[in-house]
Structure formats: C-alpha cells, structure tokens
Amino acid sequence: MNPFIYNALPTRVVFGRGTRAQTPFELERLGRGRAVVVATPEQAASAHDLAALLGAACVGVFAEAAMHTPVEVTARALDFVSQLQADVIVAVGGGSATGLSKAIALRTDLPQMVLPTTYAGSEATPILGETDAGRKTTQRTLKVLPEVVIYDVDLTLTLPAALTATSGMNAIAHAVEALYAQDANPIASILAEQAIGLFAPALRAIMRDPLDQAARSDALYAAWACGTCLGLVGMSLHHKLCHVLGGSFGLSHAATHAIVLPYAAAFNSRAAPDAMGRIARALNRPDAAEALQELNRDLGTPPSLQALGLSEGDLSHAADLAVANPYWNPAPVTRKGVLDLLRAAYLGSPVSSQTRSAA
Ligand code: NAD
C-alpha cells in the first residue's frame, strides 16, 4: 500500500468561456463592494475593462505588478489599497498579477478573486514568492490562497504563442514534480498525469492556431490541474533550480522552467521510475525526459539558459545557491550533479546524452 495525507484547498473555481461576466456576481457573493483591480502594466487595458464591468464596485486599478513580486511594488500597492479603503483584491493576469494580489492579502487579510490569463497556476496555490534586493524567498500559507478563481478561456486567447509555450511548460513542470513528490497523493497524481496528456496536444495545436478554442480550453483546464498539484504537494530539484535562476539571476520565470524541465526529469529518472512511466505514458513516448525535450522543440521554446542570457560564469554560483539549503529530491542532490545539470541546460545539450543520476 502507499499511505498518504491529502489536504483539500478551499478555493471556489468558476471555469468556462465568458465567465469574467460573472465577476460582479462573485463579488456580491463574497459580500464585498470596494475592489482594487491589480495587473501588470502590459495588461492595464484588461484591468480597466474589468473595472468598467464592476462599475461602482471597483474603487481603483493598480497596474504595476512585476515578475517575482518585488517588495517595493507591494509597498506602493498597499498604500493605494489603504487610501481607497478597498475590501477585496481582484487580479487579472498571470503569476505576476496574482503574486501582487497574494502579497497584499498576506499583509491585509483581504479576500482575493483571480482571473488567470496564463498557465502559471499561482491562483491555485497557498504559495507566495517575493524578491527583496535580488533575493527571492518563498512561503506557504493559507493567508495567500485566493478565495475565488474565475477561469475564462477567452482571456487566454491573446496570450502570445511564445508565452503560451513557456507558460504551458511551466505548468507541466508542476505536474512532473507532483508525480515524484515525497508527499505525493492519488488525487494530485491523477490530475498531473491527465494534465500532461491534455497539455501536449493542446499546446502543439495552439502553436498552429492561437485562437483554437478547444485547445485553449484544454490548456486552461490542464493549467488549473497543474496549479492544483503545485498547491497540494511539495516540489523538488526542478523548482528549486528555477527559483534560484529566476530570483538571483533575473531569468524569465516560465522560459527557465521550460528549459530546465527535461534535464531535471533526466536527473530524477532512475530514482523515480513510476513517475517517469506515467509522464512517458501521458506523452505517448518511451522516455519521459526525451519526450519533454521533444515537446519543447516542437513548441519553439528558448533552447538553452545561454539563450536566456545566463553567463557561463554564473553556473557555479547558481549551483552553490541551489545546494545551500538541503531539501528533498528523489535522486540525491550533490553540487557536482547540479552543476552538470545546469551546464547541460546552459548549453541546451540533448538529454539523451545526459548522465542520469544512479540513485
Ligand atoms: P507574468 O504574469 O509575468 O506574465 C508575463 C507577461 O505576459 C506579462 O507582461 C503579462 O502582462 C503578459 N500576459 C499575461 N497573460 C496575457 C494574455 N492573456 N495576453 C497578453 N499578455 C499576457 O508571467 P507568468 O509566467 O504567468 O508568472 C510568473 C510569475 O508568477 C513569477 O513571479 C513566478 O514566481 C510566479 N508564480 C508563482 C506561483 C505560485 O504558486 N506562487 C506559481 C507559478 C508562478
């Protein structure tokens, strides 16, 4: 038998097309009527559209969210929210907008409603990562779990192809690591395998036609499933490496996940054969790591960490940071193993040539 612990997360999820029209009703249901809408500067127009939909129930728009949730942006947002006496935060956007909403909720206990427009999955988790002076720290607390998530497939139709590809791989990374998590549970594993199986054909279809509504719908559902996995179980080496590369070297979050994932899977392949079998089955290929690299190639994600702007001299420091605090991973984590993995990802080498951890 496989004993497990399962902790359900209490978020109300509304999924469909055109569902953003339900935002006023959902606010009423929460008993709130002074919303501040948060977004990134690039999605200010979406935030103002939502504000117009909310009418008098919206008291302001704060469109300054930034990747990796810098604390100085949060400080400005807190002033804005307090001056306007807001009683709820509504985020529209990807993980950056959701991150700002969570950072405000952490400090004010205000309820949150999130309308996701990428596949990052942050809206489904009680996790908040923040950066302060170039250092990223992450915490897990129910205080940041959004009360309501409104998935509207229409909001994802404008996600550019390149971001769709990397954001989809970011989500798949949650599912991959959920399958070999130390605290894996049957619900998360079923969701993970189903999501990987839906994502691969959906992302390939979206690359051909970004307005393919059936594929967009499958991708958004799969993103919810992957985010749910991230919220339910602990992550391992892959997420640790991406956290270091994003937080300390400023690399783009989703693209970093896409590049590193096949190498992390190869690193763990011998130590987690059941998980690898399920990933390979979902991708309909014999080898999980090679199938993930093939998917990246088909989607045209950036080929290497070098292409993202990392310099070779950073690899050693990144390896030091990644092994600084011991954490669980299926295969034992050594500095040499991590450095080899990072070098392969830096060069974009085929995973078939990667030395697989013997554990
Ligand atoms: P993002 O939110 O930074 O979005 C990337 C860019 O795409 C932004 O300019 C955004 O405005 C634009 N964009 C988003 N959706 C769009 C759409 N539908 N149409 C047009 N443009 C659109 O990127 P992301 O990858 O979603 O989020 C990354 C951030 O989320 C990082 O800070 C990461 O740490 C965090 N994250 C947190 C968790 C968690 O559980 N705490 C999980 C995943 C990601």
mmCIF file of C-alpha atoms and ligand atoms in Angstrom:
data_model
loop_
_atom_site.group_PDB
_atom_site.id
_atom_site.type_symbol
_atom_site.label_atom_id
_atom_site.label_comp_id
_atom_site.label_asym_id
_atom_site.label_seq_id
_atom_site.Cartn_x
_atom_site.Cartn_y
_atom_site.Cartn_z
ATOM 1 C CA MET A 1 0.000 0.000 0.000
ATOM 2 C CA ASN A 2 1.010 3.659 -0.426
ATOM 3 C CA PRO A 3 -0.012 5.648 2.656
ATOM 4 C CA PHE A 4 -0.704 9.341 2.054
ATOM 5 C CA ILE A 5 -2.064 12.568 3.530
ATOM 6 C CA TYR A 6 -4.448 14.707 1.460
ATOM 7 C CA ASN A 7 -5.315 18.293 2.419
ATOM 8 C CA ALA A 8 -8.018 19.840 0.215
ATOM 9 C CA LEU A 9 -7.625 23.563 -0.518
ATOM 10 C CA PRO A 10 -10.744 25.729 -0.068
ATOM 11 C CA THR A 11 -10.979 27.804 -3.266
ATOM 12 C CA ARG A 12 -14.150 28.357 -5.291
ATOM 13 C CA VAL A 13 -13.405 27.745 -9.002
ATOM 14 C CA VAL A 14 -15.575 29.008 -11.857
ATOM 15 C CA PHE A 15 -14.426 27.600 -15.227
ATOM 16 C CA GLY A 16 -15.772 28.358 -18.694
ATOM 17 C CA ARG A 17 -15.947 30.854 -21.541
ATOM 18 C CA GLY A 18 -17.122 34.415 -20.995
ATOM 19 C CA THR A 19 -17.041 33.721 -17.247
ATOM 20 C CA ARG A 20 -15.456 37.100 -16.447
ATOM 21 C CA ALA A 21 -19.005 38.464 -16.814
ATOM 22 C CA GLN A 22 -19.723 36.639 -13.537
ATOM 23 C CA THR A 23 -17.162 38.718 -11.606
ATOM 24 C CA PRO A 24 -19.768 41.224 -10.243
ATOM 25 C CA PHE A 25 -21.958 38.345 -9.020
ATOM 26 C CA GLU A 26 -18.953 36.613 -7.428
ATOM 27 C CA LEU A 27 -18.038 39.845 -5.608
ATOM 28 C CA GLU A 28 -21.574 40.155 -4.302
ATOM 29 C CA ARG A 29 -21.415 36.537 -3.196
ATOM 30 C CA LEU A 30 -18.277 37.410 -1.187
ATOM 31 C CA GLY A 31 -20.155 40.371 0.301
ATOM 32 C CA ARG A 32 -17.552 42.853 -0.991
ATOM 33 C CA GLY A 33 -18.082 46.096 -2.929
ATOM 34 C CA ARG A 34 -14.792 48.085 -2.920
ATOM 35 C CA ALA A 35 -12.458 46.220 -5.264
ATOM 36 C CA VAL A 36 -8.976 47.227 -6.349
ATOM 37 C CA VAL A 37 -8.031 45.524 -9.626
ATOM 38 C CA VAL A 38 -4.327 44.629 -9.970
ATOM 39 C CA ALA A 39 -2.429 43.761 -13.168
ATOM 40 C CA THR A 40 0.927 44.239 -14.896
ATOM 41 C CA PRO A 41 1.443 47.459 -16.915
ATOM 42 C CA GLU A 42 1.106 45.386 -20.131
ATOM 43 C CA GLN A 43 -2.393 44.304 -19.090
ATOM 44 C CA ALA A 44 -3.616 47.676 -17.829
ATOM 45 C CA ALA A 45 -6.301 47.682 -20.545
ATOM 46 C CA SER A 46 -7.707 44.323 -19.326
ATOM 47 C CA ALA A 47 -7.709 45.674 -15.769
ATOM 48 C CA HIS A 48 -9.646 48.793 -16.851
ATOM 49 C CA ASP A 49 -12.131 46.617 -18.803
ATOM 50 C CA LEU A 50 -12.746 44.616 -15.660
ATOM 51 C CA ALA A 51 -13.065 47.805 -13.608
ATOM 52 C CA ALA A 52 -15.706 49.052 -16.068
ATOM 53 C CA LEU A 53 -17.576 45.748 -15.734
ATOM 54 C CA LEU A 54 -17.559 46.109 -11.950
ATOM 55 C CA GLY A 55 -18.770 49.714 -12.070
ATOM 56 C CA ALA A 56 -19.239 51.224 -8.605
ATOM 57 C CA ALA A 57 -17.938 48.019 -7.007
ATOM 58 C CA CYS A 58 -14.415 48.929 -8.228
ATOM 59 C CA VAL A 59 -12.600 51.767 -6.453
ATOM 60 C CA GLY A 60 -9.280 51.683 -8.343
ATOM 61 C CA VAL A 61 -6.831 49.990 -10.709
ATOM 62 C CA PHE A 62 -3.190 49.329 -9.760
ATOM 63 C CA ALA A 63 -1.361 48.160 -12.898
ATOM 64 C CA GLU A 64 2.229 47.955 -11.653
ATOM 65 C CA ALA A 65 2.633 44.245 -10.889
ATOM 66 C CA ALA A 66 6.063 42.821 -11.826
ATOM 67 C CA MET A 67 7.601 39.385 -12.102
ATOM 68 C CA HIS A 68 8.896 37.747 -8.876
ATOM 69 C CA THR A 69 6.784 40.110 -6.710
ATOM 70 C CA PRO A 70 9.300 42.818 -5.701
ATOM 71 C CA VAL A 71 8.531 44.090 -2.180
ATOM 72 C CA GLU A 72 8.821 47.756 -3.246
ATOM 73 C CA VAL A 73 5.887 47.329 -5.675
ATOM 74 C CA THR A 74 3.894 45.664 -2.895
ATOM 75 C CA ALA A 75 4.585 48.632 -0.599
ATOM 76 C CA ARG A 76 3.156 51.071 -3.181
ATOM 77 C CA ALA A 77 0.146 48.813 -3.763
ATOM 78 C CA LEU A 78 -0.544 48.634 -0.011
ATOM 79 C CA ASP A 79 -0.634 52.457 0.194
ATOM 80 C CA PHE A 80 -3.050 52.550 -2.761
ATOM 81 C CA VAL A 81 -5.317 49.879 -1.257
ATOM 82 C CA SER A 82 -5.380 51.541 2.142
ATOM 83 C CA GLN A 83 -6.053 55.068 0.761
ATOM 84 C CA LEU A 84 -9.019 53.712 -1.203
ATOM 85 C CA GLN A 85 -10.250 51.572 1.708
ATOM 86 C CA ALA A 86 -10.526 48.580 -0.602
ATOM 87 C CA ASP A 87 -12.223 45.475 0.795
ATOM 88 C CA VAL A 88 -11.213 42.936 -1.886
ATOM 89 C CA ILE A 89 -8.397 42.463 -4.427
ATOM 90 C CA VAL A 90 -9.223 41.347 -7.967
ATOM 91 C CA ALA A 91 -6.206 40.219 -10.032
ATOM 92 C CA VAL A 92 -6.297 39.816 -13.790
ATOM 93 C CA GLY A 93 -3.200 38.390 -15.447
ATOM 94 C CA GLY A 94 -0.503 35.789 -14.993
ATOM 95 C CA GLY A 95 1.573 34.809 -11.981
ATOM 96 C CA SER A 96 2.910 38.353 -11.591
ATOM 97 C CA ALA A 97 -0.534 39.907 -11.050
ATOM 98 C CA THR A 98 -1.558 37.002 -8.806
ATOM 99 C CA GLY A 99 1.706 37.340 -6.862
ATOM 100 C CA LEU A 100 0.964 41.000 -6.099
ATOM 101 C CA SER A 101 -2.576 40.128 -5.046
ATOM 102 C CA LYS A 102 -1.233 37.446 -2.696
ATOM 103 C CA ALA A 103 1.400 39.799 -1.260
ATOM 104 C CA ILE A 104 -1.374 42.325 -0.449
ATOM 105 C CA ALA A 105 -3.578 39.592 1.054
ATOM 106 C CA LEU A 106 -0.706 38.370 3.232
ATOM 107 C CA ARG A 107 -0.368 41.810 4.795
ATOM 108 C CA THR A 108 -4.047 42.858 4.961
ATOM 109 C CA ASP A 109 -6.104 39.625 5.107
ATOM 110 C CA LEU A 110 -8.262 41.000 2.254
ATOM 111 C CA PRO A 111 -10.032 38.325 0.166
ATOM 112 C CA GLN A 112 -8.835 37.750 -3.399
ATOM 113 C CA MET A 113 -10.525 36.966 -6.686
ATOM 114 C CA VAL A 114 -8.188 35.966 -9.520
ATOM 115 C CA LEU A 115 -8.836 35.846 -13.275
ATOM 116 C CA PRO A 116 -5.798 33.980 -14.682
ATOM 117 C CA THR A 117 -4.576 34.748 -18.201
ATOM 118 C CA THR A 118 -1.504 32.453 -18.328
ATOM 119 C CA TYR A 119 -0.933 28.828 -17.321
ATOM 120 C CA ALA A 120 1.392 29.576 -14.345
ATOM 121 C CA GLY A 121 -1.072 28.157 -11.798
ATOM 122 C CA SER A 122 -0.274 30.507 -8.915
ATOM 123 C CA GLU A 123 -4.002 31.157 -8.383
ATOM 124 C CA ALA A 124 -4.432 27.541 -7.194
ATOM 125 C CA THR A 125 -1.709 27.589 -4.542
ATOM 126 C CA PRO A 126 -1.106 28.840 -0.998
ATOM 127 C CA ILE A 127 2.450 29.794 -2.082
ATOM 128 C CA LEU A 128 3.971 33.265 -2.391
ATOM 129 C CA GLY A 129 7.454 34.030 -3.712
ATOM 130 C CA GLU A 130 8.761 37.558 -3.169
ATOM 131 C CA THR A 131 12.010 39.329 -4.044
ATOM 132 C CA ASP A 132 13.791 41.829 -1.872
ATOM 133 C CA ALA A 133 17.137 43.266 -3.047
ATOM 134 C CA GLY A 134 17.675 40.419 -5.515
ATOM 135 C CA ARG A 135 16.878 37.609 -3.060
ATOM 136 C CA LYS A 136 13.792 35.505 -3.593
ATOM 137 C CA THR A 137 12.067 33.889 -0.639
ATOM 138 C CA THR A 138 9.032 31.630 -0.776
ATOM 139 C CA GLN A 139 6.432 30.881 1.856
ATOM 140 C CA ARG A 140 3.417 28.607 2.051
ATOM 141 C CA THR A 141 0.430 29.975 3.988
ATOM 142 C CA LEU A 142 -3.331 29.718 3.543
ATOM 143 C CA LYS A 143 -3.442 33.509 4.024
ATOM 144 C CA VAL A 144 -2.430 33.912 0.351
ATOM 145 C CA LEU A 145 -4.757 31.297 -1.168
ATOM 146 C CA PRO A 146 -7.336 33.130 -3.334
ATOM 147 C CA GLU A 147 -10.967 32.763 -2.236
ATOM 148 C CA VAL A 148 -12.322 32.697 -5.819
ATOM 149 C CA VAL A 149 -10.710 31.879 -9.180
ATOM 150 C CA ILE A 150 -12.580 32.705 -12.376
ATOM 151 C CA TYR A 151 -11.094 30.882 -15.363
ATOM 152 C CA ASP A 152 -12.269 32.475 -18.602
ATOM 153 C CA VAL A 153 -10.847 30.741 -21.686
ATOM 154 C CA ASP A 154 -11.439 33.954 -23.683
ATOM 155 C CA LEU A 155 -8.852 35.790 -21.550
ATOM 156 C CA THR A 156 -6.146 33.371 -22.725
ATOM 157 C CA LEU A 157 -6.753 33.836 -26.461
ATOM 158 C CA THR A 158 -4.441 36.884 -26.509
ATOM 159 C CA LEU A 159 -1.542 35.089 -24.799
ATOM 160 C CA PRO A 160 1.209 35.262 -27.455
ATOM 161 C CA ALA A 161 2.425 31.910 -28.853
ATOM 162 C CA ALA A 162 5.895 32.174 -27.287
ATOM 163 C CA LEU A 163 4.439 32.871 -23.824
ATOM 164 C CA THR A 164 1.826 30.151 -24.313
ATOM 165 C CA ALA A 165 4.615 27.641 -24.945
ATOM 166 C CA THR A 166 6.788 28.577 -21.984
ATOM 167 C CA SER A 167 3.836 29.083 -19.636
ATOM 168 C CA GLY A 168 2.472 25.655 -20.618
ATOM 169 C CA MET A 169 5.846 24.025 -19.901
ATOM 170 C CA ASN A 170 5.959 25.890 -16.561
ATOM 171 C CA ALA A 171 2.624 24.277 -15.697
ATOM 172 C CA ILE A 172 3.747 20.829 -16.886
ATOM 173 C CA ALA A 173 6.734 21.170 -14.526
ATOM 174 C CA HIS A 174 4.310 21.326 -11.569
ATOM 175 C CA ALA A 175 2.699 18.086 -12.739
ATOM 176 C CA VAL A 176 6.030 16.329 -13.365
ATOM 177 C CA GLU A 177 7.332 17.135 -9.889
ATOM 178 C CA ALA A 178 3.963 16.285 -8.286
ATOM 179 C CA LEU A 179 4.280 12.740 -9.655
ATOM 180 C CA TYR A 180 7.560 12.140 -7.810
ATOM 181 C CA ALA A 181 6.851 14.348 -4.765
ATOM 182 C CA GLN A 182 7.770 12.993 -1.340
ATOM 183 C CA ASP A 183 4.193 13.702 -0.225
ATOM 184 C CA ALA A 184 2.556 12.574 -3.493
ATOM 185 C CA ASN A 185 -1.116 11.629 -3.180
ATOM 186 C CA PRO A 186 -3.516 9.846 -5.551
ATOM 187 C CA ILE A 187 -5.618 12.939 -6.403
ATOM 188 C CA ALA A 188 -2.604 15.068 -7.320
ATOM 189 C CA SER A 189 -1.092 12.207 -9.336
ATOM 190 C CA ILE A 190 -4.286 11.599 -11.331
ATOM 191 C CA LEU A 191 -4.593 15.327 -12.056
ATOM 192 C CA ALA A 192 -0.907 15.523 -13.014
ATOM 193 C CA GLU A 193 -0.993 12.655 -15.489
ATOM 194 C CA GLN A 194 -4.251 13.862 -17.037
ATOM 195 C CA ALA A 195 -2.930 17.423 -17.331
ATOM 196 C CA ILE A 196 0.329 16.406 -19.048
ATOM 197 C CA GLY A 197 -1.665 14.285 -21.502
ATOM 198 C CA LEU A 198 -4.016 17.189 -22.322
ATOM 199 C CA PHE A 199 -1.353 19.887 -22.436
ATOM 200 C CA ALA A 200 0.983 18.330 -25.032
ATOM 201 C CA PRO A 201 -1.510 18.144 -27.938
ATOM 202 C CA ALA A 202 -3.253 21.371 -26.864
ATOM 203 C CA LEU A 203 -0.016 23.385 -26.876
ATOM 204 C CA ARG A 204 1.002 21.953 -30.244
ATOM 205 C CA ALA A 205 -2.438 22.889 -31.624
ATOM 206 C CA ILE A 206 -2.212 26.425 -30.200
ATOM 207 C CA MET A 207 1.173 26.906 -31.910
ATOM 208 C CA ARG A 208 -0.638 26.194 -35.208
ATOM 209 C CA ASP A 209 -3.658 28.348 -34.351
ATOM 210 C CA PRO A 210 -3.535 30.568 -31.223
ATOM 211 C CA LEU A 211 -7.324 31.067 -31.460
ATOM 212 C CA ASP A 212 -8.117 27.307 -31.415
ATOM 213 C CA GLN A 213 -10.775 27.440 -28.703
ATOM 214 C CA ALA A 214 -10.931 23.723 -27.937
ATOM 215 C CA ALA A 215 -7.149 23.622 -27.479
ATOM 216 C CA ARG A 216 -7.212 26.825 -25.375
ATOM 217 C CA SER A 217 -9.909 25.282 -23.201
ATOM 218 C CA ASP A 218 -7.939 22.039 -22.683
ATOM 219 C CA ALA A 219 -4.801 24.057 -21.917
ATOM 220 C CA LEU A 220 -6.531 26.237 -19.311
ATOM 221 C CA TYR A 221 -8.168 23.225 -17.666
ATOM 222 C CA ALA A 222 -4.768 21.479 -17.614
ATOM 223 C CA ALA A 223 -3.210 24.616 -16.131
ATOM 224 C CA TRP A 224 -5.760 24.543 -13.305
ATOM 225 C CA ALA A 225 -4.956 20.857 -12.729
ATOM 226 C CA CYS A 226 -1.192 21.555 -12.695
ATOM 227 C CA GLY A 227 -1.614 24.533 -10.353
ATOM 228 C CA THR A 228 -3.718 22.346 -8.067
ATOM 229 C CA CYS A 229 -0.865 19.801 -7.986
ATOM 230 C CA LEU A 230 1.581 22.579 -7.054
ATOM 231 C CA GLY A 231 -0.743 23.628 -4.236
ATOM 232 C CA LEU A 232 -1.253 20.093 -2.934
ATOM 233 C CA VAL A 233 2.263 18.609 -2.780
ATOM 234 C CA GLY A 234 5.885 19.688 -2.351
ATOM 235 C CA MET A 235 8.173 20.326 -5.317
ATOM 236 C CA SER A 236 11.791 19.157 -5.760
ATOM 237 C CA LEU A 237 15.034 19.934 -7.613
ATOM 238 C CA HIS A 238 13.470 21.412 -10.747
ATOM 239 C CA HIS A 239 11.525 24.116 -8.882
ATOM 240 C CA LYS A 240 14.499 24.816 -6.609
ATOM 241 C CA LEU A 241 16.768 25.446 -9.614
ATOM 242 C CA CYS A 242 14.221 27.695 -11.354
ATOM 243 C CA HIS A 243 13.674 29.623 -8.124
ATOM 244 C CA VAL A 244 17.431 30.304 -7.935
ATOM 245 C CA LEU A 245 17.779 31.157 -11.637
ATOM 246 C CA GLY A 246 14.747 33.475 -11.621
ATOM 247 C CA GLY A 247 15.211 35.075 -8.214
ATOM 248 C CA SER A 248 19.002 35.611 -8.235
ATOM 249 C CA PHE A 249 19.848 35.926 -11.933
ATOM 250 C CA GLY A 250 16.663 37.627 -13.180
ATOM 251 C CA LEU A 251 15.848 34.957 -15.781
ATOM 252 C CA SER A 252 12.308 34.872 -17.131
ATOM 253 C CA HIS A 253 10.235 32.566 -14.918
ATOM 254 C CA ALA A 254 8.311 30.463 -17.436
ATOM 255 C CA ALA A 255 11.111 30.164 -20.017
ATOM 256 C CA THR A 256 13.522 28.980 -17.316
ATOM 257 C CA HIS A 257 11.050 26.276 -16.307
ATOM 258 C CA ALA A 258 10.688 25.144 -19.928
ATOM 259 C CA ILE A 259 14.447 24.852 -20.466
ATOM 260 C CA VAL A 260 15.359 23.124 -17.183
ATOM 261 C CA LEU A 261 12.478 20.616 -17.039
ATOM 262 C CA PRO A 262 13.844 17.853 -19.356
ATOM 263 C CA TYR A 263 17.211 17.917 -17.540
ATOM 264 C CA ALA A 264 15.577 17.742 -14.092
ATOM 265 C CA ALA A 265 13.448 14.817 -15.288
ATOM 266 C CA ALA A 266 16.547 13.030 -16.649
ATOM 267 C CA PHE A 267 18.360 13.685 -13.339
ATOM 268 C CA ASN A 268 15.496 12.012 -11.432
ATOM 269 C CA SER A 269 14.642 9.328 -13.975
ATOM 270 C CA ARG A 270 16.288 6.350 -12.266
ATOM 271 C CA ALA A 271 15.173 7.384 -8.778
ATOM 272 C CA ALA A 272 11.507 7.852 -9.781
ATOM 273 C CA PRO A 273 10.708 5.140 -12.350
ATOM 274 C CA ASP A 274 6.939 5.052 -11.623
ATOM 275 C CA ALA A 275 6.579 8.809 -12.125
ATOM 276 C CA MET A 276 8.656 8.672 -15.304
ATOM 277 C CA GLY A 277 6.469 5.849 -16.607
ATOM 278 C CA ARG A 278 3.334 7.930 -16.036
ATOM 279 C CA ILE A 279 4.862 11.019 -17.714
ATOM 280 C CA ALA A 280 6.027 8.941 -20.688
ATOM 281 C CA ARG A 281 2.573 7.338 -20.947
ATOM 282 C CA ALA A 282 0.883 10.748 -20.888
ATOM 283 C CA LEU A 283 3.219 11.974 -23.638
ATOM 284 C CA ASN A 284 2.902 8.729 -25.589
ATOM 285 C CA ARG A 285 6.682 8.254 -25.827
ATOM 286 C CA PRO A 286 9.122 5.685 -24.334
ATOM 287 C CA ASP A 287 11.272 8.155 -22.321
ATOM 288 C CA ALA A 288 9.869 10.990 -20.179
ATOM 289 C CA ALA A 289 12.881 13.347 -20.301
ATOM 290 C CA GLU A 290 13.364 12.933 -24.045
ATOM 291 C CA ALA A 291 9.628 13.435 -24.651
ATOM 292 C CA LEU A 292 9.695 16.692 -22.648
ATOM 293 C CA GLN A 293 12.658 17.923 -24.677
ATOM 294 C CA GLU A 294 10.881 16.977 -27.907
ATOM 295 C CA LEU A 295 7.812 18.914 -26.739
ATOM 296 C CA ASN A 296 9.997 21.976 -26.045
ATOM 297 C CA ARG A 297 11.469 21.677 -29.537
ATOM 298 C CA ASP A 298 8.045 21.414 -31.168
ATOM 299 C CA LEU A 299 6.835 24.462 -29.247
ATOM 300 C CA GLY A 300 9.931 26.506 -30.115
ATOM 301 C CA THR A 301 10.783 27.404 -26.507
ATOM 302 C CA PRO A 302 14.233 29.012 -25.965
ATOM 303 C CA PRO A 303 16.853 26.270 -26.470
ATOM 304 C CA SER A 304 19.200 26.939 -23.528
ATOM 305 C CA LEU A 305 19.911 29.013 -20.430
ATOM 306 C CA GLN A 306 22.630 30.682 -22.509
ATOM 307 C CA ALA A 307 19.924 31.881 -24.920
ATOM 308 C CA LEU A 308 18.058 33.385 -21.939
ATOM 309 C CA GLY A 309 21.093 35.484 -21.069
ATOM 310 C CA LEU A 310 22.748 33.474 -18.267
ATOM 311 C CA SER A 311 26.526 33.687 -18.421
ATOM 312 C CA GLU A 312 28.756 30.639 -18.037
ATOM 313 C CA GLY A 313 30.452 32.229 -15.032
ATOM 314 C CA ASP A 314 27.085 32.227 -13.177
ATOM 315 C CA LEU A 315 26.722 28.429 -13.260
ATOM 316 C CA SER A 316 28.997 27.769 -10.312
ATOM 317 C CA HIS A 317 27.284 30.406 -8.105
ATOM 318 C CA ALA A 318 23.858 29.075 -9.141
ATOM 319 C CA ALA A 319 24.927 25.543 -8.127
ATOM 320 C CA ASP A 320 26.120 26.864 -4.739
ATOM 321 C CA LEU A 321 22.782 28.597 -4.136
ATOM 322 C CA ALA A 322 20.806 25.535 -5.243
ATOM 323 C CA VAL A 323 22.508 23.213 -2.727
ATOM 324 C CA ALA A 324 22.750 25.777 0.104
ATOM 325 C CA ASN A 325 19.608 24.592 1.948
ATOM 326 C CA PRO A 326 19.090 20.825 1.836
ATOM 327 C CA TYR A 327 15.659 19.765 0.521
ATOM 328 C CA TRP A 328 14.067 16.542 -0.564
ATOM 329 C CA ASN A 329 14.528 15.208 -4.124
ATOM 330 C CA PRO A 330 14.071 11.646 -5.441
ATOM 331 C CA ALA A 331 17.744 11.407 -6.531
ATOM 332 C CA PRO A 332 20.405 12.628 -4.088
ATOM 333 C CA VAL A 333 21.397 16.238 -4.797
ATOM 334 C CA THR A 334 25.145 16.889 -4.953
ATOM 335 C CA ARG A 335 26.859 20.084 -6.022
ATOM 336 C CA LYS A 336 28.579 18.261 -8.877
ATOM 337 C CA GLY A 337 25.299 16.706 -10.046
ATOM 338 C CA VAL A 338 23.580 20.096 -10.008
ATOM 339 C CA LEU A 339 26.460 21.799 -11.791
ATOM 340 C CA ASP A 340 26.442 19.111 -14.525
ATOM 341 C CA LEU A 341 22.682 19.522 -14.920
ATOM 342 C CA LEU A 342 22.968 23.319 -15.119
ATOM 343 C CA ARG A 343 25.805 23.091 -17.646
ATOM 344 C CA ALA A 344 23.732 20.794 -19.876
ATOM 345 C CA ALA A 345 20.782 23.218 -19.648
ATOM 346 C CA TYR A 346 23.113 26.146 -20.280
ATOM 347 C CA LEU A 347 24.332 24.526 -23.491
ATOM 348 C CA GLY A 348 20.959 23.022 -24.466
ATOM 349 C CA SER A 349 22.504 19.547 -24.844
ATOM 350 C CA PRO A 350 20.289 16.593 -25.784
ATOM 351 C CA VAL A 351 19.030 14.893 -22.604
ATOM 352 C CA SER A 352 19.800 11.550 -24.210
ATOM 353 C CA SER A 353 23.493 12.378 -23.659
ATOM 354 C CA GLN A 354 22.984 13.443 -20.018
ATOM 355 C CA THR A 355 24.467 11.211 -17.355
ATOM 356 C CA ARG A 356 21.453 10.060 -15.367
ATOM 357 C CA SER A 357 21.717 10.013 -11.593
ATOM 358 C CA ALA A 358 22.447 6.458 -10.497
ATOM 359 C CA ALA A 359 20.174 6.641 -7.421
HETATM 360 P P1 NAD B 1 3.585 37.057 -15.983
HETATM 361 O O1 NAD B 1 2.414 37.111 -15.118
HETATM 362 O O2 NAD B 1 4.768 37.890 -15.616
HETATM 363 O O3 NAD B 1 3.145 37.415 -17.462
HETATM 364 C C1 NAD B 1 4.136 37.546 -18.478
HETATM 365 C C2 NAD B 1 3.738 38.684 -19.433
HETATM 366 O O4 NAD B 1 2.634 38.258 -20.214
HETATM 367 C C3 NAD B 1 3.272 39.947 -18.706
HETATM 368 O O5 NAD B 1 3.733 41.061 -19.424
HETATM 369 C C4 NAD B 1 1.757 39.843 -18.792
HETATM 370 O O6 NAD B 1 1.142 41.087 -18.715
HETATM 371 C C5 NAD B 1 1.583 39.183 -20.154
HETATM 372 N N1 NAD B 1 0.332 38.429 -20.286
HETATM 373 C C6 NAD B 1 -0.160 37.547 -19.419
HETATM 374 N N2 NAD B 1 -1.293 37.000 -19.882
HETATM 375 C C7 NAD B 1 -1.521 37.550 -21.097
HETATM 376 C C8 NAD B 1 -2.540 37.390 -22.063
HETATM 377 N N3 NAD B 1 -3.537 36.501 -21.921
HETATM 378 N N4 NAD B 1 -2.490 38.137 -23.177
HETATM 379 C C9 NAD B 1 -1.461 39.006 -23.372
HETATM 380 N N5 NAD B 1 -0.444 39.185 -22.485
HETATM 381 C C10 NAD B 1 -0.485 38.479 -21.361
HETATM 382 O O7 NAD B 1 4.125 35.560 -16.198
HETATM 383 P P2 NAD B 1 3.735 34.177 -15.512
HETATM 384 O O8 NAD B 1 4.706 33.208 -16.061
HETATM 385 O O9 NAD B 1 2.296 33.899 -15.596
HETATM 386 O O10 NAD B 1 4.042 34.413 -13.964
HETATM 387 C C11 NAD B 1 5.359 34.445 -13.472
HETATM 388 C C12 NAD B 1 5.345 34.837 -12.013
HETATM 389 O O11 NAD B 1 4.439 34.001 -11.305
HETATM 390 C C13 NAD B 1 6.686 34.695 -11.337
HETATM 391 O O12 NAD B 1 6.865 35.777 -10.457
HETATM 392 C C14 NAD B 1 6.558 33.394 -10.572
HETATM 393 O O13 NAD B 1 7.418 33.326 -9.449
HETATM 394 C C15 NAD B 1 5.102 33.412 -10.182
HETATM 395 N N6 NAD B 1 4.489 32.076 -9.951
HETATM 396 C C16 NAD B 1 4.078 31.797 -8.685
HETATM 397 C C17 NAD B 1 3.487 30.597 -8.402
HETATM 398 C C18 NAD B 1 2.992 30.324 -7.009
HETATM 399 O O14 NAD B 1 2.351 29.309 -6.758
HETATM 400 N N7 NAD B 1 3.276 31.204 -6.058
HETATM 401 C C19 NAD B 1 3.296 29.644 -9.425
HETATM 402 C C20 NAD B 1 3.718 29.951 -10.709
HETATM 403 C C21 NAD B 1 4.311 31.191 -10.970
#
